[in-house]
Amino acid sequence: MESFGHPEDGLHDATPWYDWGPYLSERAWGTVREDYSADGTAWDYFPHDHARSRAYRWGEDGMAGVSDVGQRLCMALALWNGRDPILKERMFGLTGPQGNHGEDVKEYWWFLDALPSHAWMRWRYHYPQAEFPYADLVAENGRRDQTQPEYELMDTGVFDDDRYWVVDVAYAKADPNDVLMEVSITNAGPEPATLHVLPQLWFRNTWSWDVGAERPSLRGAAADRVAVSHPMFGELSWELDAGPDGALPEVLFCENDTNLARLYGSDASPAYPKDGINDHVVTGAPTVNPAREGTKAAGWYRLTVAPGETQVVRVRLRSPSSSPAFGTEFDEVLATRRGEADEFYGEVIPGDVDDDARLVARQAFAGMIWGKQFYRYDVKRWLDGDPAQPAPPPQRRGGRNAGWLNVDARDILSMPDPWEYPWFAAWDMAFHTVALAHVDPAFAKYQLLVLCREWFQHPNGALPAYEWAFSDANPPVHAWAALHVWDIDGRRDNDFLGRLLPKLLMNFTWWVNRMDPEGDHLFSGGFLGLDNISAIDRSHLPAGGRLEQADGTSWMAFYSLTLLEMARILAEEDDRWTDIEVKFIEHFVLIVDAMHSQGLWDQEDGFFYDVFHASDGTTVPIKVRSIVGVLPLMGMVVLGPELLKTLETLQKRFAGFLGQDAPGAPEEDHGRVVPVPDLDAVAIGVIPPREVRRVLARVFDESEFLSPHGLRALSKSYEANPLWVDLAGMHVSVGYEPAESRTGMFGGNSNWRGPVWMPVNYLVLRNLQRYARSLGATAEIEYPTGSGHTQSLALCADDLRERLISLFRRGTDGRRPCNGWVAKLQDDPRWRDNIAFSEYFHGDNGAGLGASHQTGWTGLVADLICRPDPFAGRPWEL
């Protein structure tokens, strides 16, 4: 299997086509890695206003950017409309404290196409011709409170009369280390206008942190060529074509070094600092090196474009060559790679998928591929500081991530969102791999393996949650994702499962030891990725209290079953894994017994709830009907004849659970098991089969969970009648909030109080399909609840799948629900087919909300389109 990372040299031993890729983030400012403050205020310590002037320590950012696999050399795009106070070198957005609903990017761009080899990639951006309203966006969002919607760039009027630029960037590779970049500029406005287009090339600053570190160089070798010299990969040539008017661009040089004078008033500032090109273009300042050398360069094109006209700029990065850089060969490479992409997706996306769903899937896959990012973070070095820099404040020793000295990452990772979340998150990454496996299974496998490597997984077995707090707990979905990746890749790479399973056994043990403090098989875990779903902050409980979580415990039942299935697959080749199968059946049984006997299951309501134990010994069920109580549907498994025989032979305590020790007991005592029609197998679950209908009656109720576009995270019944809970002296409420959150808990832009979230919808859907396969065609249920219409569970699952896909497809009215209520996004041909795969979706109308490029887990829609039902075989085989 190919490898995609190493603690010393990043991506290695993989195909050379991965040497260059979209590894440049859309945002590096405001991240934890770049935060050297005493109090961990990352947004304030490194704001957007510093980004153009301050050298990054750990990773670079840019627009439509690519880099080598170690992010030593970067290439991206800068623009200037002649009115902005700064070059447009990176996307702008509000920080968490600035936004009335948390951090939020205020730009419009899309990932339109990509091959997993990065031999072909397309990106699009809409750039206003008027001055970009930086101050207005900050001020107006600052005036709004959490009951008001976000103030978006479209609301400012800068796109009125279509006065904007359509900027298309296409990358193609002639060979693994010959990268072609074509920038197409279209004037969408009614009048001729001028745009400054500046392709940029620069080195990540690796020389300012160690005494005596070697500095690479860029040097003007000719009017249209820059010589690139770096000790790691030798000599390259960056070549710039003549512009549409036949004139060569002016090539500008500066250093990727901090402008100490601007930021800190220091006299020791370099003459040509990182923002030297910016200042020279915008103000004419003498801040570019007349000697035509440095560590950052740009080609300055000035394009005057008629209304509706498109003009093109071309650059190329390759080994020095005497052959022409541009002309017929350049055109042929672009056409060939585009054709290869069409052929590739013609095979990946099934032939019976209609054109619009095909467009959705292809853009979702493109977002997944563009989401591959270089991730560098050495926690020990970050805490200690660099020899050539001032020492960090001592308070950091007891602050964020201080207990994770083992983390020393230099990898290509799949990011949740390249602007809002430009860092890995463990459970996000697991979902990413299911979509990625269709186009790049080796990379998908590496994503699951890498977090279990010694430079990520803690010695105690914990997996790092995400950069802001490695020690938080994310839902344990790695084993589940591994099974789906294994399935999509042809069910053949058992070595992959064998490498992963021992590390996951360590992680499971960590969960048992750390998240079950009472030893009663009921688990906590804090917010567990569901942020503000509860009446209280589940990560910061009232003093002396503890919370037993229906979802935390369900996740552990689910984890037991997925580890069981991994062991079952491996046991087919090595029967030593049979003991692990039995171990996880036991764990599952103990957890399910505890959930039912200790109060998480409410027999009267037919639903699961969290239970709070106060310091005075009182117990309070938190009866919020939310996705927390739906997630137990994940905990179902079919036991085939071989494992059943083993269990019968052992006669362990789970025999009673299976109904084997009480043949005369009434149905309510051992109705947890149901025979699978036509197979020598039984289905068991967290929710006894006889109770599944009661839970699904709520799930399929359009006045509760079932929306036109998937399942809501919270019952809609709380819209008119919010739930009030008395807890530890507090009187708190939970109300249905279908769009942006009205609470600041967890930053406010991660609302679980009503919207549709793709990852949990996906999990519930796939397990409904499993139930349908296991219980047979006779398992019918009213759908939707109250309609009087009954149908098979399989058809219910099919309809739920279609509802989720419909978030992105054009409906009969021609509108894509994800584009919301904005007319230009819905109706304008230049906008309507550019799809944003948002973080979550309005619980009533499906409008995209939250992070606008979270193709990561929302990219699961591509799997739903390409793989309608993965349980077509025997249901215990996945």
PDB file of N, CA, C and O in Angstrom, residues 30-60:
ATOM      1  N   GLY A  30      -4.686  32.792  12.372  1.00  0.00           N
ATOM      2  CA  GLY A  30      -5.731  32.473  13.347  1.00  0.00           C
ATOM      3  C   GLY A  30      -5.789  31.019  13.754  1.00  0.00           C
ATOM      4  O   GLY A  30      -6.766  30.584  14.370  1.00  0.00           O
ATOM      5  N   THR A  31      -4.769  30.239  13.431  1.00  0.00           N
ATOM      6  CA  THR A  31      -4.764  28.829  13.801  1.00  0.00           C
ATOM      7  C   THR A  31      -3.986  28.615  15.091  1.00  0.00           C
ATOM      8  O   THR A  31      -3.180  29.457  15.505  1.00  0.00           O
ATOM      9  N   VAL A  32      -4.198  27.470  15.717  1.00  0.00           N
ATOM     10  CA  VAL A  32      -3.497  27.137  16.957  1.00  0.00           C
ATOM     11  C   VAL A  32      -1.992  27.075  16.718  1.00  0.00           C
ATOM     12  O   VAL A  32      -1.198  27.562  17.531  1.00  0.00           O
ATOM     13  N   ARG A  33      -1.583  26.497  15.611  1.00  0.00           N
ATOM     14  CA  ARG A  33      -0.144  26.340  15.359  1.00  0.00           C
ATOM     15  C   ARG A  33       0.582  27.679  15.326  1.00  0.00           C
ATOM     16  O   ARG A  33       1.729  27.791  15.750  1.00  0.00           O
ATOM     17  N   GLU A  34      -0.081  28.703  14.801  1.00  0.00           N
ATOM     18  CA  GLU A  34       0.562  30.013  14.694  1.00  0.00           C
ATOM     19  C   GLU A  34       0.350  30.874  15.931  1.00  0.00           C
ATOM     20  O   GLU A  34       0.798  32.022  15.976  1.00  0.00           O
ATOM     21  N   ASP A  35      -0.300  30.337  16.949  1.00  0.00           N
ATOM     22  CA  ASP A  35      -0.600  31.093  18.165  1.00  0.00           C
ATOM     23  C   ASP A  35       0.495  30.892  19.213  1.00  0.00           C
ATOM     24  O   ASP A  35       0.650  29.796  19.745  1.00  0.00           O
ATOM     25  N   TYR A  36       1.216  31.956  19.519  1.00  0.00           N
ATOM     26  CA  TYR A  36       2.248  31.909  20.554  1.00  0.00           C
ATOM     27  C   TYR A  36       1.890  32.831  21.719  1.00  0.00           C
ATOM     28  O   TYR A  36       2.755  33.310  22.446  1.00  0.00           O
ATOM     29  N   SER A  37       0.592  33.056  21.924  1.00  0.00           N
ATOM     30  CA  SER A  37       0.137  33.903  23.028  1.00  0.00           C
ATOM     31  C   SER A  37       0.163  33.138  24.337  1.00  0.00           C
ATOM     32  O   SER A  37       0.238  31.904  24.365  1.00  0.00           O
ATOM     33  N   ALA A  38       0.078  33.870  25.434  1.00  0.00           N
ATOM     34  CA  ALA A  38       0.058  33.252  26.765  1.00  0.00           C
ATOM     35  C   ALA A  38      -1.296  32.629  27.074  1.00  0.00           C
ATOM     36  O   ALA A  38      -1.391  31.646  27.807  1.00  0.00           O
ATOM     37  N   ASP A  39      -2.371  33.201  26.503  1.00  0.00           N
ATOM     38  CA  ASP A  39      -3.721  32.774  26.881  1.00  0.00           C
ATOM     39  C   ASP A  39      -4.445  31.986  25.797  1.00  0.00           C
ATOM     40  O   ASP A  39      -5.620  31.671  25.940  1.00  0.00           O
ATOM     41  N   GLY A  40      -3.768  31.665  24.702  1.00  0.00           N
ATOM     42  CA  GLY A  40      -4.385  30.831  23.681  1.00  0.00           C
ATOM     43  C   GLY A  40      -5.447  31.518  22.849  1.00  0.00           C
ATOM     44  O   GLY A  40      -6.338  30.850  22.316  1.00  0.00           O
ATOM     45  N   THR A  41      -5.353  32.834  22.690  1.00  0.00           N
ATOM     46  CA  THR A  41      -6.334  33.559  21.881  1.00  0.00           C
ATOM     47  C   THR A  41      -5.827  33.623  20.437  1.00  0.00           C
ATOM     48  O   THR A  41      -5.320  34.646  19.967  1.00  0.00           O
ATOM     49  N   ALA A  42      -5.992  32.516  19.719  1.00  0.00           N
ATOM     50  CA  ALA A  42      -5.386  32.368  18.397  1.00  0.00           C
ATOM     51  C   ALA A  42      -5.885  33.395  17.401  1.00  0.00           C
ATOM     52  O   ALA A  42      -5.110  33.910  16.585  1.00  0.00           O
ATOM     53  N   TRP A  43      -7.193  33.702  17.450  1.00  0.00           N
ATOM     54  CA  TRP A  43      -7.738  34.660  16.491  1.00  0.00           C
ATOM     55  C   TRP A  43      -7.096  36.038  16.670  1.00  0.00           C
ATOM     56  O   TRP A  43      -6.854  36.751  15.692  1.00  0.00           O
ATOM     57  N   ASP A  44      -6.849  36.424  17.913  1.00  0.00           N
ATOM     58  CA  ASP A  44      -6.289  37.750  18.183  1.00  0.00           C
ATOM     59  C   ASP A  44      -4.785  37.792  17.962  1.00  0.00           C
ATOM     60  O   ASP A  44      -4.244  38.819  17.548  1.00  0.00           O
ATOM     61  N   TYR A  45      -4.111  36.701  18.260  1.00  0.00           N
ATOM     62  CA  TYR A  45      -2.655  36.705  18.183  1.00  0.00           C
ATOM     63  C   TYR A  45      -2.168  36.825  16.740  1.00  0.00           C
ATOM     64  O   TYR A  45      -1.154  37.485  16.478  1.00  0.00           O
ATOM     65  N   PHE A  46      -2.867  36.194  15.809  1.00  0.00           N
ATOM     66  CA  PHE A  46      -2.449  36.252  14.409  1.00  0.00           C
ATOM     67  C   PHE A  46      -3.680  36.549  13.558  1.00  0.00           C
ATOM     68  O   PHE A  46      -4.285  35.661  12.961  1.00  0.00           O
ATOM     69  N   PRO A  47      -4.084  37.835  13.450  1.00  0.00           N
ATOM     70  CA  PRO A  47      -5.282  38.193  12.701  1.00  0.00           C
ATOM     71  C   PRO A  47      -5.028  38.295  11.199  1.00  0.00           C
ATOM     72  O   PRO A  47      -3.885  38.275  10.728  1.00  0.00           O
ATOM     73  N   HIS A  48      -6.107  38.425  10.456  1.00  0.00           N
ATOM     74  CA  HIS A  48      -6.018  38.555   9.004  1.00  0.00           C
ATOM     75  C   HIS A  48      -5.138  39.742   8.614  1.00  0.00           C
ATOM     76  O   HIS A  48      -4.382  39.675   7.633  1.00  0.00           O
ATOM     77  N   ASP A  49      -5.198  40.824   9.351  1.00  0.00           N
ATOM     78  CA  ASP A  49      -4.418  42.017   9.019  1.00  0.00           C
ATOM     79  C   ASP A  49      -2.915  41.767   9.087  1.00  0.00           C
ATOM     80  O   ASP A  49      -2.126  42.505   8.490  1.00  0.00           O
ATOM     81  N   HIS A  50      -2.494  40.745   9.832  1.00  0.00           N
ATOM     82  CA  HIS A  50      -1.069  40.402   9.907  1.00  0.00           C
ATOM     83  C   HIS A  50      -0.637  39.442   8.795  1.00  0.00           C
ATOM     84  O   HIS A  50       0.559  39.305   8.534  1.00  0.00           O
ATOM     85  N   ALA A  51      -1.590  38.767   8.174  1.00  0.00           N
ATOM     86  CA  ALA A  51      -1.251  37.628   7.313  1.00  0.00           C
ATOM     87  C   ALA A  51      -0.384  38.030   6.131  1.00  0.00           C
ATOM     88  O   ALA A  51       0.514  37.280   5.731  1.00  0.00           O
ATOM     89  N   ARG A  52      -0.633  39.190   5.555  1.00  0.00           N
ATOM     90  CA  ARG A  52       0.155  39.579   4.388  1.00  0.00           C
ATOM     91  C   ARG A  52       1.571  40.012   4.766  1.00  0.00           C
ATOM     92  O   ARG A  52       2.457  40.062   3.907  1.00  0.00           O
ATOM     93  N   SER A  53       1.783  40.311   6.066  1.00  0.00           N
ATOM     94  CA  SER A  53       3.051  40.908   6.500  1.00  0.00           C
ATOM     95  C   SER A  53       3.900  40.000   7.367  1.00  0.00           C
ATOM     96  O   SER A  53       5.068  40.319   7.612  1.00  0.00           O
ATOM     97  N   ARG A  54       3.374  38.906   7.818  1.00  0.00           N
ATOM     98  CA  ARG A  54       4.044  38.103   8.835  1.00  0.00           C
ATOM     99  C   ARG A  54       4.313  36.695   8.316  1.00  0.00           C
ATOM    100  O   ARG A  54       3.416  36.029   7.793  1.00  0.00           O
ATOM    101  N   ALA A  55       5.543  36.254   8.435  1.00  0.00           N
ATOM    102  CA  ALA A  55       5.895  34.907   7.978  1.00  0.00           C
ATOM    103  C   ALA A  55       5.242  33.865   8.880  1.00  0.00           C
ATOM    104  O   ALA A  55       5.297  33.960  10.105  1.00  0.00           O
ATOM    105  N   TYR A  56       4.636  32.872   8.245  1.00  0.00           N
ATOM    106  CA  TYR A  56       4.038  31.775   9.001  1.00  0.00           C
ATOM    107  C   TYR A  56       5.136  30.827   9.486  1.00  0.00           C
ATOM    108  O   TYR A  56       6.140  30.619   8.802  1.00  0.00           O
ATOM    109  N   ARG A  57       4.884  30.248  10.650  1.00  0.00           N
ATOM    110  CA  ARG A  57       5.851  29.292  11.201  1.00  0.00           C
ATOM    111  C   ARG A  57       5.639  27.881  10.668  1.00  0.00           C
ATOM    112  O   ARG A  57       6.596  27.163  10.395  1.00  0.00           O
ATOM    113  N   TRP A  58       4.382  27.452  10.526  1.00  0.00           N
ATOM    114  CA  TRP A  58       4.119  26.027  10.320  1.00  0.00           C
ATOM    115  C   TRP A  58       3.531  25.678   8.958  1.00  0.00           C
ATOM    116  O   TRP A  58       3.676  24.543   8.497  1.00  0.00           O
ATOM    117  N   GLY A  59       2.862  26.589   8.309  1.00  0.00           N
ATOM    118  CA  GLY A  59       2.262  26.264   7.021  1.00  0.00           C
ATOM    119  C   GLY A  59       1.794  27.519   6.323  1.00  0.00           C
ATOM    120  O   GLY A  59       1.530  28.541   6.959  1.00  0.00           O
ATOM    121  N   GLU A  60       1.658  27.470   5.009  1.00  0.00           N
ATOM    122  CA  GLU A  60       1.305  28.629   4.198  1.00  0.00           C
ATOM    123  C   GLU A  60      -0.163  28.592   3.796  1.00  0.00           C
ATOM    124  O   GLU A  60      -0.840  27.584   3.945  1.00  0.00           O
TER     125      GLU A  60
END
